[in-house]
Coordinates of C-alpha atoms in Angstrom, one line a residue:
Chain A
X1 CA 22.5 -71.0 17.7
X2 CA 23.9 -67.9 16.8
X3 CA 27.0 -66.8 18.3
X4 CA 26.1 -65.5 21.8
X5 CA 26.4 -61.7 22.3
X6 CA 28.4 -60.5 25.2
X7 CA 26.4 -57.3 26.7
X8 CA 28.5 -55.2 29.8
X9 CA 25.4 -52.6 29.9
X10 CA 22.9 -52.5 31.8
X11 CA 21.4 -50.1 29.9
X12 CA 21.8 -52.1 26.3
X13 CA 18.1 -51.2 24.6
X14 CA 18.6 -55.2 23.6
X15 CA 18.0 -55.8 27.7
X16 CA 14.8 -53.5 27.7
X17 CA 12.4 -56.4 27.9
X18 CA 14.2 -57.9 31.2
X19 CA 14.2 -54.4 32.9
X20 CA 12.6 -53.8 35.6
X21 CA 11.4 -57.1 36.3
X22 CA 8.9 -56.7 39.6
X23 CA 7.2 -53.9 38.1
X24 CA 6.6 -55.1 34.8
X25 CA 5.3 -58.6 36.6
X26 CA 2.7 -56.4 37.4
X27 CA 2.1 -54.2 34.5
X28 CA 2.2 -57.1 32.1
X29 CA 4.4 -57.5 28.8
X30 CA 2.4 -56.8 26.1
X31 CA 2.4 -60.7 24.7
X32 CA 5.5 -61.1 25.8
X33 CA 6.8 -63.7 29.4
X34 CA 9.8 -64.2 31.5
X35 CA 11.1 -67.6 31.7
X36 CA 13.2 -67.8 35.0
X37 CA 15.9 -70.6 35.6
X38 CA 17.2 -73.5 34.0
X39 CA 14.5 -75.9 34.6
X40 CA 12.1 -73.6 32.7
X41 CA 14.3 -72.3 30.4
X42 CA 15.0 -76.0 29.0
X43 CA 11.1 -76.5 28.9
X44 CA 10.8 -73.3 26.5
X45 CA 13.6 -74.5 24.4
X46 CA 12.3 -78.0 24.2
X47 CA 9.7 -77.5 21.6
X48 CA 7.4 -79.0 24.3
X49 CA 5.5 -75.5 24.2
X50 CA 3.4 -73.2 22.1
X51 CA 5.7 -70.6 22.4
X52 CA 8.1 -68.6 20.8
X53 CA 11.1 -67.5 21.8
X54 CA 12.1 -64.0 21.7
X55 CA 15.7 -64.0 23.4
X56 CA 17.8 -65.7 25.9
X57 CA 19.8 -64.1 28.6
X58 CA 22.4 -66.1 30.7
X59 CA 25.7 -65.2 33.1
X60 CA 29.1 -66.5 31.2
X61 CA 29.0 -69.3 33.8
X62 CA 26.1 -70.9 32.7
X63 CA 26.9 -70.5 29.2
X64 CA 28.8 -73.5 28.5
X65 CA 25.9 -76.2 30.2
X66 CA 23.1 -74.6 27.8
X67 CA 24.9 -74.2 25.2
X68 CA 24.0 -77.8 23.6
X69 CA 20.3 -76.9 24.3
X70 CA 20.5 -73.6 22.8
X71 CA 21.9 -75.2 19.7
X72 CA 19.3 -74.6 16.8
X73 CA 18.1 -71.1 18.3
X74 CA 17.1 -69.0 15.9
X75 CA 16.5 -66.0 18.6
X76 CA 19.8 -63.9 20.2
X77 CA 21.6 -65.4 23.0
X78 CA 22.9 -62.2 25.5
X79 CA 25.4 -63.2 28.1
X80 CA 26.1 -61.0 30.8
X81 CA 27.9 -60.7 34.2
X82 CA 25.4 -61.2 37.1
X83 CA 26.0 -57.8 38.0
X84 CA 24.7 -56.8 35.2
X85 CA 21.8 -59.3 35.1
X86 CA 21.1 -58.0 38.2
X87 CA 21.3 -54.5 37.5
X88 CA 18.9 -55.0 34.6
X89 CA 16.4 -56.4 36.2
X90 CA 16.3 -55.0 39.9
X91 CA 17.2 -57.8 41.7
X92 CA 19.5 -60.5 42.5
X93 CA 19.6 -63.2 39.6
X94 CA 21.1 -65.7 41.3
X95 CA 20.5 -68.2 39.0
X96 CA 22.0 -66.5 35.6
X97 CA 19.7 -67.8 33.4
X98 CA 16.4 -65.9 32.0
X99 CA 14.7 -65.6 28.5
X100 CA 11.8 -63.9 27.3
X101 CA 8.9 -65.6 25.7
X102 CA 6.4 -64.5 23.3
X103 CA 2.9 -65.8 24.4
X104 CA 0.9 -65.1 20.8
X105 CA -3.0 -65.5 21.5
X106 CA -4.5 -67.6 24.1
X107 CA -6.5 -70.7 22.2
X108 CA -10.2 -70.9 22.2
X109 CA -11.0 -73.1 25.6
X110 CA -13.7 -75.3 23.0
X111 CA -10.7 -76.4 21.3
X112 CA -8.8 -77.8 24.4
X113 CA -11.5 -80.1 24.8
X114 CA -10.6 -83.6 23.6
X115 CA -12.7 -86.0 21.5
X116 CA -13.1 -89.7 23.9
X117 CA -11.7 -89.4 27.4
X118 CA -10.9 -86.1 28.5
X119 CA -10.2 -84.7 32.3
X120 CA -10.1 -80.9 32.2
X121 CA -9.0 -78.7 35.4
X122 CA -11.4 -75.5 35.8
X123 CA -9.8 -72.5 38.1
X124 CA -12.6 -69.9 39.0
X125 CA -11.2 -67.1 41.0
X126 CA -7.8 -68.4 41.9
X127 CA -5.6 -64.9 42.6
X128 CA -2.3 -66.4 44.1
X129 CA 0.2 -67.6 41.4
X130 CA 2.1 -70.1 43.5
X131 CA -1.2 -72.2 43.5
X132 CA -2.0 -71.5 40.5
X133 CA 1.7 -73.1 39.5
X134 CA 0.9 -75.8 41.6
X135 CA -2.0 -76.9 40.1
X136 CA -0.5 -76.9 36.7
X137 CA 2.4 -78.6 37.8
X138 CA -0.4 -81.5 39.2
X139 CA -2.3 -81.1 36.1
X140 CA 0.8 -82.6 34.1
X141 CA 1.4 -85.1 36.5
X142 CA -1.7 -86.4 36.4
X143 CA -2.2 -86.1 32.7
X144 CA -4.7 -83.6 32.4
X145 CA -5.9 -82.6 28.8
X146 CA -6.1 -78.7 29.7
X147 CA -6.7 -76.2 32.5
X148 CA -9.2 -73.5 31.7
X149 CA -9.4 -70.4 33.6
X150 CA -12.2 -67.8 34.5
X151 CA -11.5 -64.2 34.5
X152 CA -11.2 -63.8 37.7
X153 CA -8.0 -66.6 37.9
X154 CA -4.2 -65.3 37.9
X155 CA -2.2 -65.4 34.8
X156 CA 0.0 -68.7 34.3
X157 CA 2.2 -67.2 32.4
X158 CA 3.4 -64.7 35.0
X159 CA 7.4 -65.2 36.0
X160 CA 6.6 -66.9 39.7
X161 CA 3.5 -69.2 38.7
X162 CA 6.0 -70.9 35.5
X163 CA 8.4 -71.6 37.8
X164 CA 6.4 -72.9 40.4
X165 CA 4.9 -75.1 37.9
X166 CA 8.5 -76.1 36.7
X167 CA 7.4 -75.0 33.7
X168 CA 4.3 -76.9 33.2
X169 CA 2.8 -73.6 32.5
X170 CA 4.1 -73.7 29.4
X171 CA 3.4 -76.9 28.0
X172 CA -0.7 -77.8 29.5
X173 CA -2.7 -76.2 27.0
X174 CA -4.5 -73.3 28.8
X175 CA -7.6 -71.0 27.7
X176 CA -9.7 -68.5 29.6
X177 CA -13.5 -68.3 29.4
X178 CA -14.7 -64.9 30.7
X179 CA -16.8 -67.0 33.8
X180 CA -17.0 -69.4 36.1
X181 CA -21.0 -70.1 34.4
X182 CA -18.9 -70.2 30.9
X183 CA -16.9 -73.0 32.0
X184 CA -20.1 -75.3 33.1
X185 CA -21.8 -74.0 29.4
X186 CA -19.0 -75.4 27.5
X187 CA -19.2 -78.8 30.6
X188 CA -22.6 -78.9 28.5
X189 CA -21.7 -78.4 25.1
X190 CA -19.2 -81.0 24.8
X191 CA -20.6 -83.7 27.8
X192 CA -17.8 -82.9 30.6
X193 CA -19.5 -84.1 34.2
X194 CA -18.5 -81.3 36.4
X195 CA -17.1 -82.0 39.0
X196 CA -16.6 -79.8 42.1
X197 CA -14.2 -79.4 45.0
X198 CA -15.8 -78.3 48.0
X199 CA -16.3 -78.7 51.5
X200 CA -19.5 -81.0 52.6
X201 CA -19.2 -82.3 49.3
X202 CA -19.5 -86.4 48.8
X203 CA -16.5 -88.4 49.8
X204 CA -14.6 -88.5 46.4
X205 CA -13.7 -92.1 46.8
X206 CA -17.2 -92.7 45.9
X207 CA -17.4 -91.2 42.8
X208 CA -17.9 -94.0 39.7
X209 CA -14.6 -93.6 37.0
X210 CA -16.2 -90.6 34.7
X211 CA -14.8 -90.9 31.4
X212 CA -15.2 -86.8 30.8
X213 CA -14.9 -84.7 33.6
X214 CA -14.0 -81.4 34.3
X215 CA -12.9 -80.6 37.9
X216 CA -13.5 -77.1 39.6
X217 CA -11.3 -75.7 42.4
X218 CA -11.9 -72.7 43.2
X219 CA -10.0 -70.4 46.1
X220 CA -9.1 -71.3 49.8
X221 CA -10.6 -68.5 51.2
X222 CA -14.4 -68.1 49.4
X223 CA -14.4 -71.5 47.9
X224 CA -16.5 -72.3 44.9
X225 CA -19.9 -69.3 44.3
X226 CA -22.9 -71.6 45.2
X227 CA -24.4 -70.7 41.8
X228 CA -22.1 -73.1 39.9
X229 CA -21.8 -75.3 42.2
X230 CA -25.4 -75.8 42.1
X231 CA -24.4 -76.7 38.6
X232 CA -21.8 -79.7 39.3
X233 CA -22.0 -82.7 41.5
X234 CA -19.9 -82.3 44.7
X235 CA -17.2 -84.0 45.9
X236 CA -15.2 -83.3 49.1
X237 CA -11.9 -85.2 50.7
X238 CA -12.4 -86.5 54.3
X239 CA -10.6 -84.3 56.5
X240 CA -9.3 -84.6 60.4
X241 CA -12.3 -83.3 62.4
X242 CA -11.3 -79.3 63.0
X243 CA -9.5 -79.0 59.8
X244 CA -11.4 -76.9 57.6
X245 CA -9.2 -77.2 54.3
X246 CA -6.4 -78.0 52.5
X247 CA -4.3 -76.0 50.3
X248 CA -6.0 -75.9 47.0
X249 CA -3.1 -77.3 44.9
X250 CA -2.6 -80.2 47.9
X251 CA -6.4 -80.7 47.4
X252 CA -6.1 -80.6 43.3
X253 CA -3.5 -83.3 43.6
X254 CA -5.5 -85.7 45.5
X255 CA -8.9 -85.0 43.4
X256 CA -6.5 -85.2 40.3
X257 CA -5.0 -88.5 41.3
X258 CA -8.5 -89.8 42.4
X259 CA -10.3 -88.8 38.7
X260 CA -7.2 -89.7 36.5
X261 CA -6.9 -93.1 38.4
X262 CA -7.9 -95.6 35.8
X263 CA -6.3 -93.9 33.2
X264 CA -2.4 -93.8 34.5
X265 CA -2.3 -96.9 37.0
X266 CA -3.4 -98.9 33.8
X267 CA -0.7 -97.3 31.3
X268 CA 3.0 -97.4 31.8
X269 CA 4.0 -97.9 34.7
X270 CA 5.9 -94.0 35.9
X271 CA 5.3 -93.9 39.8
X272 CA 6.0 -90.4 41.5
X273 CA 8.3 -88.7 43.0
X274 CA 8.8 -87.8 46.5
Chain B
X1 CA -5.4 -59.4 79.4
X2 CA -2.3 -57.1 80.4
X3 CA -3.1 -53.2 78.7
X4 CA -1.8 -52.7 75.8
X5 CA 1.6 -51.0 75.5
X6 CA 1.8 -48.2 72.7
X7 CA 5.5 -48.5 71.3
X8 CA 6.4 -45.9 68.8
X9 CA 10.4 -46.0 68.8
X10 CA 11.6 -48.4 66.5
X11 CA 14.5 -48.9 69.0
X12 CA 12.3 -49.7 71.6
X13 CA 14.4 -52.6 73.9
X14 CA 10.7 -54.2 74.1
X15 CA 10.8 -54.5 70.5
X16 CA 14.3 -55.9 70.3
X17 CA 12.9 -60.0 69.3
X18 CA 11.3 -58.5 66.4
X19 CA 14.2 -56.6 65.0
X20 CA 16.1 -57.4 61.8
X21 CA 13.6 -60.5 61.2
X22 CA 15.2 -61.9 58.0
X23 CA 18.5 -62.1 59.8
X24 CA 17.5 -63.7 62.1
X25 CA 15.6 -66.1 60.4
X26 CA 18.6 -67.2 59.1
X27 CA 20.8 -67.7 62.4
X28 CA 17.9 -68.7 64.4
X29 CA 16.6 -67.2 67.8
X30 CA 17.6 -68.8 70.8
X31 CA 14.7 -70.4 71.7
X32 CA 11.8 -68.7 70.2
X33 CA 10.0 -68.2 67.1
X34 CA 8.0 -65.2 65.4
X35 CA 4.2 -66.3 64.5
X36 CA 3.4 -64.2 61.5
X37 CA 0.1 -62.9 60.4
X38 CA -3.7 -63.4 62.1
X39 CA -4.4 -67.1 61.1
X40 CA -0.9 -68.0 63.0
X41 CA -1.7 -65.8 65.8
X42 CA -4.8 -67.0 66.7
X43 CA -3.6 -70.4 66.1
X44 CA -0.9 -69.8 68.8
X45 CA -3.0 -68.0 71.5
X46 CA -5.7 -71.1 71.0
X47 CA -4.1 -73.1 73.2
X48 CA -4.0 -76.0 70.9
X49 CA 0.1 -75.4 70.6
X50 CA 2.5 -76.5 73.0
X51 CA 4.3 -73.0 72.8
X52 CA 4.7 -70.4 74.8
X53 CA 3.9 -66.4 74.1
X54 CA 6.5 -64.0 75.1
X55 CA 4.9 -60.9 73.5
X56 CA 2.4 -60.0 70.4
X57 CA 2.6 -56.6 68.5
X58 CA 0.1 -55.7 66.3
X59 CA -0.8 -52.5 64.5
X60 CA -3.3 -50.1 65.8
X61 CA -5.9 -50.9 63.1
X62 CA -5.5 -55.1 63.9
X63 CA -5.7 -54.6 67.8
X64 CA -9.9 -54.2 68.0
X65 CA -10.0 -57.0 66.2
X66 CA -8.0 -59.2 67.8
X67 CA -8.9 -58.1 71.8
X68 CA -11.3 -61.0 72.3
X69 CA -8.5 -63.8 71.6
X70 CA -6.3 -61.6 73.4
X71 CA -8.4 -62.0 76.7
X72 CA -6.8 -64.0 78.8
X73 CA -2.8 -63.7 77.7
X74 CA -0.2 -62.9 80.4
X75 CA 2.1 -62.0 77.8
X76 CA 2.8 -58.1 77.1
X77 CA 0.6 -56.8 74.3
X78 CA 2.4 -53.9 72.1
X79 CA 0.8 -52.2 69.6
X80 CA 2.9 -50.1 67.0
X81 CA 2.4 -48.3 63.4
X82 CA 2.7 -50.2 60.9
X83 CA 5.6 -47.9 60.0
X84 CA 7.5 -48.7 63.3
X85 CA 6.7 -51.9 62.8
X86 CA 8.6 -52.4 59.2
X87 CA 11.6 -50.1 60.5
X88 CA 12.0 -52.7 63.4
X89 CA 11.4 -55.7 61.1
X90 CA 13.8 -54.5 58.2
X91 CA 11.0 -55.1 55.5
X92 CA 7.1 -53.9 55.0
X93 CA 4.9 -56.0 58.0
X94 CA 1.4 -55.5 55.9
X95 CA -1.2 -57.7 58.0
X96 CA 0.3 -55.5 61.3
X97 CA 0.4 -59.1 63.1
X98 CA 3.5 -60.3 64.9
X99 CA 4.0 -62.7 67.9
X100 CA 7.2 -64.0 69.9
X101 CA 6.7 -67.5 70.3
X102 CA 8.4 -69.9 73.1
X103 CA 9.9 -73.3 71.9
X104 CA 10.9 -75.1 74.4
X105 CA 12.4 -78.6 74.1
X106 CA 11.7 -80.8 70.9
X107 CA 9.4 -83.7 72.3
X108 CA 11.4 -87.2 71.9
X109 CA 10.2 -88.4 69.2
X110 CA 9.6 -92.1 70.5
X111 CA 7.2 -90.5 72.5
X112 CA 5.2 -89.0 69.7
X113 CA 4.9 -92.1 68.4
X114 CA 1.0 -93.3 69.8
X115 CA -0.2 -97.1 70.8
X116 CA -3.2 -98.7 68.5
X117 CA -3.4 -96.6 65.6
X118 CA -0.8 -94.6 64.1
X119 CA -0.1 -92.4 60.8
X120 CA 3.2 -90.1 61.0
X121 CA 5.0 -88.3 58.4
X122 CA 8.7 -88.7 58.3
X123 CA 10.9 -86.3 56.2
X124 CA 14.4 -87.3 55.5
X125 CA 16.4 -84.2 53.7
X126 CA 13.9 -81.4 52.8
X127 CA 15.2 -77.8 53.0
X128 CA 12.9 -76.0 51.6
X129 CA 10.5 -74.2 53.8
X130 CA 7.2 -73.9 51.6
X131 CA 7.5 -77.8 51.0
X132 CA 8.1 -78.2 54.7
X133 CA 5.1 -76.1 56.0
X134 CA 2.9 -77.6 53.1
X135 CA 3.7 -80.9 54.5
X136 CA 2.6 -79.6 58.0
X137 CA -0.9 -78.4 56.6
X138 CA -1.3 -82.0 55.1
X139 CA -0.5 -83.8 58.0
X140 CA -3.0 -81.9 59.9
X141 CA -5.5 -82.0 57.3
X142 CA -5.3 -86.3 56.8
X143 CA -5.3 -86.4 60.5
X144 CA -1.4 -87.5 60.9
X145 CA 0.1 -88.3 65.1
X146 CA 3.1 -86.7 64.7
X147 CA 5.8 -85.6 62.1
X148 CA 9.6 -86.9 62.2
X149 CA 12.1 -85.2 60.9
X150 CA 15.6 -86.1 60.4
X151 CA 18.9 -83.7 60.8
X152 CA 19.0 -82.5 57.3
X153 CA 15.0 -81.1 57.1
X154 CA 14.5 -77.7 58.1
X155 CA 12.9 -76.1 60.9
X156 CA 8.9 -76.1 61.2
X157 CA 9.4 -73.1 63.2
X158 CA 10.5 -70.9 60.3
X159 CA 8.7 -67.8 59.9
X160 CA 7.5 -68.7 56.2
X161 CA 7.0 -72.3 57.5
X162 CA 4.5 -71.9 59.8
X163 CA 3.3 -69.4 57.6
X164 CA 2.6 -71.7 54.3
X165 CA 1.6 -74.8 57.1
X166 CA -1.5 -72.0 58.0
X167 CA -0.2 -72.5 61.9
X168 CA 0.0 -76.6 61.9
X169 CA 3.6 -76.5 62.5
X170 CA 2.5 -75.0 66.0
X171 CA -0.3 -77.9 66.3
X172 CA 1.0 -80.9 65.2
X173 CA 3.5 -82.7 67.1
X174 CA 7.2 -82.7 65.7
X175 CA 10.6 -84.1 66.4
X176 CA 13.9 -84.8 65.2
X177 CA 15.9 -87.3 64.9
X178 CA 19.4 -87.3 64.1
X179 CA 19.1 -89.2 60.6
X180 CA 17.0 -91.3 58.3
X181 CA 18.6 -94.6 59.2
X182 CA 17.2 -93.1 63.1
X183 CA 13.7 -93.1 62.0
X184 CA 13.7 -96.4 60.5
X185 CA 15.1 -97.6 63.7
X186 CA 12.0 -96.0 65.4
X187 CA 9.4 -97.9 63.3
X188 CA 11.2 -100.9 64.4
X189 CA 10.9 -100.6 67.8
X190 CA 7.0 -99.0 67.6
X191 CA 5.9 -101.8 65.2
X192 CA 5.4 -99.2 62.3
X193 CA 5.7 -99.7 58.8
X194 CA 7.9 -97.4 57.0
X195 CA 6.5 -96.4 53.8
X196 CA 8.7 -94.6 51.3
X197 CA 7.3 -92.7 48.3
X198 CA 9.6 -92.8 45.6
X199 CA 9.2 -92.8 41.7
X200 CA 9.6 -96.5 40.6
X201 CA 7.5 -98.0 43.6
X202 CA 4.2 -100.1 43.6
X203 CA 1.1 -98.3 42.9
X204 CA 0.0 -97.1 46.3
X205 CA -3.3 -97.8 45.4
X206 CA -2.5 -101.6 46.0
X207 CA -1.3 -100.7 49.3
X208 CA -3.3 -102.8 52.0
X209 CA -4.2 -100.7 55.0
X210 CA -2.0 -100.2 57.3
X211 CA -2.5 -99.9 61.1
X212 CA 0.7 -98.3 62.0
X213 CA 3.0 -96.9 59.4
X214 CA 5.3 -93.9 58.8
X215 CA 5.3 -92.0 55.5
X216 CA 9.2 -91.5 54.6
X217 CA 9.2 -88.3 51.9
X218 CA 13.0 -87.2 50.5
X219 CA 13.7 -83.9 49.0
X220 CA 12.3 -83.8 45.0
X221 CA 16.1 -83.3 44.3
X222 CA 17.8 -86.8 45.4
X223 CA 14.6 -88.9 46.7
X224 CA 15.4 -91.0 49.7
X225 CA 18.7 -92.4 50.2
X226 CA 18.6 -95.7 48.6
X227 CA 19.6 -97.4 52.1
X228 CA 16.6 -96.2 53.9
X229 CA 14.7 -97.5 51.1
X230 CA 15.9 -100.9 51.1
X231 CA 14.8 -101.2 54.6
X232 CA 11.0 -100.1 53.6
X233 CA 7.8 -100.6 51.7
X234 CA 8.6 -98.8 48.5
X235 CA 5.4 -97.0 46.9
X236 CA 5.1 -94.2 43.9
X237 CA 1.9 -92.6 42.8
X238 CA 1.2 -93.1 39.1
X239 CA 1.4 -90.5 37.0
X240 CA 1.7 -89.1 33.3
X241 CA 4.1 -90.7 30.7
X242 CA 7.3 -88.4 30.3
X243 CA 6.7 -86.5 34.0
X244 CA 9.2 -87.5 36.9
X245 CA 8.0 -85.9 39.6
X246 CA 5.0 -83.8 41.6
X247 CA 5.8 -81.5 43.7
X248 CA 6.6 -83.1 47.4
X249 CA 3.9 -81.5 49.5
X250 CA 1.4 -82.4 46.3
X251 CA 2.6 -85.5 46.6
X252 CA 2.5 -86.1 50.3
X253 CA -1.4 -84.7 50.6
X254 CA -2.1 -87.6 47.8
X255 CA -0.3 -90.1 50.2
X256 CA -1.1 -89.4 53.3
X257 CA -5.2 -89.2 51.7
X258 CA -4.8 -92.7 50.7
X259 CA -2.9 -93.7 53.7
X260 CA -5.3 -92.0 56.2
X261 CA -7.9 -93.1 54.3
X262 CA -10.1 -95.7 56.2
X263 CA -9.4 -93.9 59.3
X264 CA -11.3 -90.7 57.9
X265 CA -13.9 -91.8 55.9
X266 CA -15.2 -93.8 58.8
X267 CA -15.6 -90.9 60.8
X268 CA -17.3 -87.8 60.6
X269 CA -17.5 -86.3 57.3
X270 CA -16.2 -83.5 57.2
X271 CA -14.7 -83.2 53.5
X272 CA -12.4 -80.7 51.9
X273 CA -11.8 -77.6 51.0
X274 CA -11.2 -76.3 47.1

């Protein structure tokens, strides 16, 4: 890497883009992310992801454990008190390690879409990012090709959902169609059953192993609009009698697990974590 | 019930349980517990809890709404501004829904523990909150007897716990034990099979069913102590080559689905939610 660049402050134009950090969570970045803690941070500088990597920023403490992974990094390497971090971005950093990301454009969802056996995660309307986070993080557990998004579905690439995901965000290929009805056209264009997640559907036990499949969760509170699911075959997970859901991302792990069977128990034997 | 009291002095003595609430979340209450939000606060005025109500306070906007599940409580109904309401609380309270809840004594958990059938949850070592009420929601939702926790899990009656479990930590049945080792005692003296989920077990698909067993879950940190694993049934969930570990409540809900299984599907279907 470079030689890391000590920065005392806060108001160094070279910090600008970790300013203000709640507020810009909402504005956006213009293309650019926060990557948030070490478990994260390490996924960025894996090469696992798409992404680039605009600068890192890291307390003197935490210097000395990153430094082998920041070896090779072409992009500055800051290192500041936590007073400072903090300072800089309007809260406590209590981790000392942050780096900003640069997100280029978001792929064409018809390219995510594998040749052979595929299994595809749809979000239509999901709005809170730690489920959204969840889901990705089940989505690479569970070997998911890709998660497509409709318009109406959070951004994964906002600070909270990639850390949530422990920074599975970064590395499941994601696109965005502008619809929950675009997802199920492109089901059709490229022969994905779809599959959806909803109360009163059939038990999911019973469905036959589909060799393409897409699966659509949509939110806890309005589920699923009946219009696509009129479009999908409908699946449900028995519940105790007076519970009327699950959390979305605990029901995405169990549908996950139950469409990805055949093709993990039969491969290399990695069992979970608890 | 009772008329409502208007409160509008943040230093109302009334108002004294709800003061500083993130402090006190932190050094604990004495014996009582703050409900947070409408879906907890109906969930606790119900009935189907074991807790008491010392007092609810709700804004003036919430209070229509709320009157006809109020009917009935002996407990003191205040209603304040939302203003008042954050300057007593030390932070914004935006849904305008509080309640002081009554704990009384943990049940024993041998007594939790039911003849014929049986499914409980056992968490050895989990401190985070969100993981903790998720695995609440989950045991509700797959129709678990009873969770057991061990000395190092967290409270279930956390503020952002019951929160996250969506009110479960007030329904279903919890208590502690002093350690892990404890809770493997109790399956040997109620005949239940102790179950640990842990990366490097047997598919839990090839789990036969089980009549009586207890789910053991660890912290996605340092897993289950490797001496409470020697004394069970060791199971993983399969998953994607190159990822360690799901999430623990994602985990749990897949679990607890297969473990619960044959005792849902049986019954009356009433499946999931997306």
């Amino acid at each position: 890497m470079a030689a890391p660049v000590a920065i005392d402050d806060p108001g160094d134009p070279r910090l600008a883009p970790y300013a203000a950090m709640r507020e810009r969570d909402l504005v956006g970045r213009r293309g650019r992310f926060v990557a948030e803690g070490e478990v994260v941070l390490r996924v960025l500088l894996s090469g696992r992801s798409r992404f680039g990597i605009e600068s890192v920023l890291v307390s003197p403490e935490r210097l000395p454990g990153l430094a082998p992974a920041l070896e090779g990094l072409a992009a500055p390497v800051y290192v500041a008190p936590r007073a400072v971090m903090g300072a800089v971005a309007g809260f406590p950093i209590h981790r000392g390690v942050l780096g900003i990301g640069i997100r280029g454009a978001d792929p064409d969802p018809d390219a995510l879409v594998p040749p052979g056996p595929a299994l595809l995660l749809g979000l239509v309307g999901l709005a809170n990012h730690d489920n959204v986070g969840g889901l990705f993080r089940n989505a690479a557990a569970f070997g998911a090709d890709a998660v497509l998004l409709d318009g109406a579905t959070c951004d994964p690439l906002y600070r909270k959902a990639i850390r949530v995901s422990a920074g599975t965000c970064l590395t499941v290929p994601f696109g965005r169609a502008a619809t929950g009805a675009a997802l199920l056209d492109l089901c059709a264009r490229h022969a994905l059953a779809p599959v959806a997640l909803t109360p009163g559907g059939d038990d999911i036990a019973s469905l036959p192993p589909l060799p393409r499949a897409l699966l659509l969760l949509g939110s806890e509170g309005t589920g699923l609009p009946e219009a696509l699911m009129a479009r999908a075959r409908r699946v449900g997970i028995p519940m105790a009698p007076g519970v009327d859901s699950l959390n979305v991302a605990a029901a995405g792990a169990v549908a996950l697990h139950r469409l990805a069977g055949a093709r993990l128990s039969g491969g290399p034997a990695r069992p979970s974590a608890s």
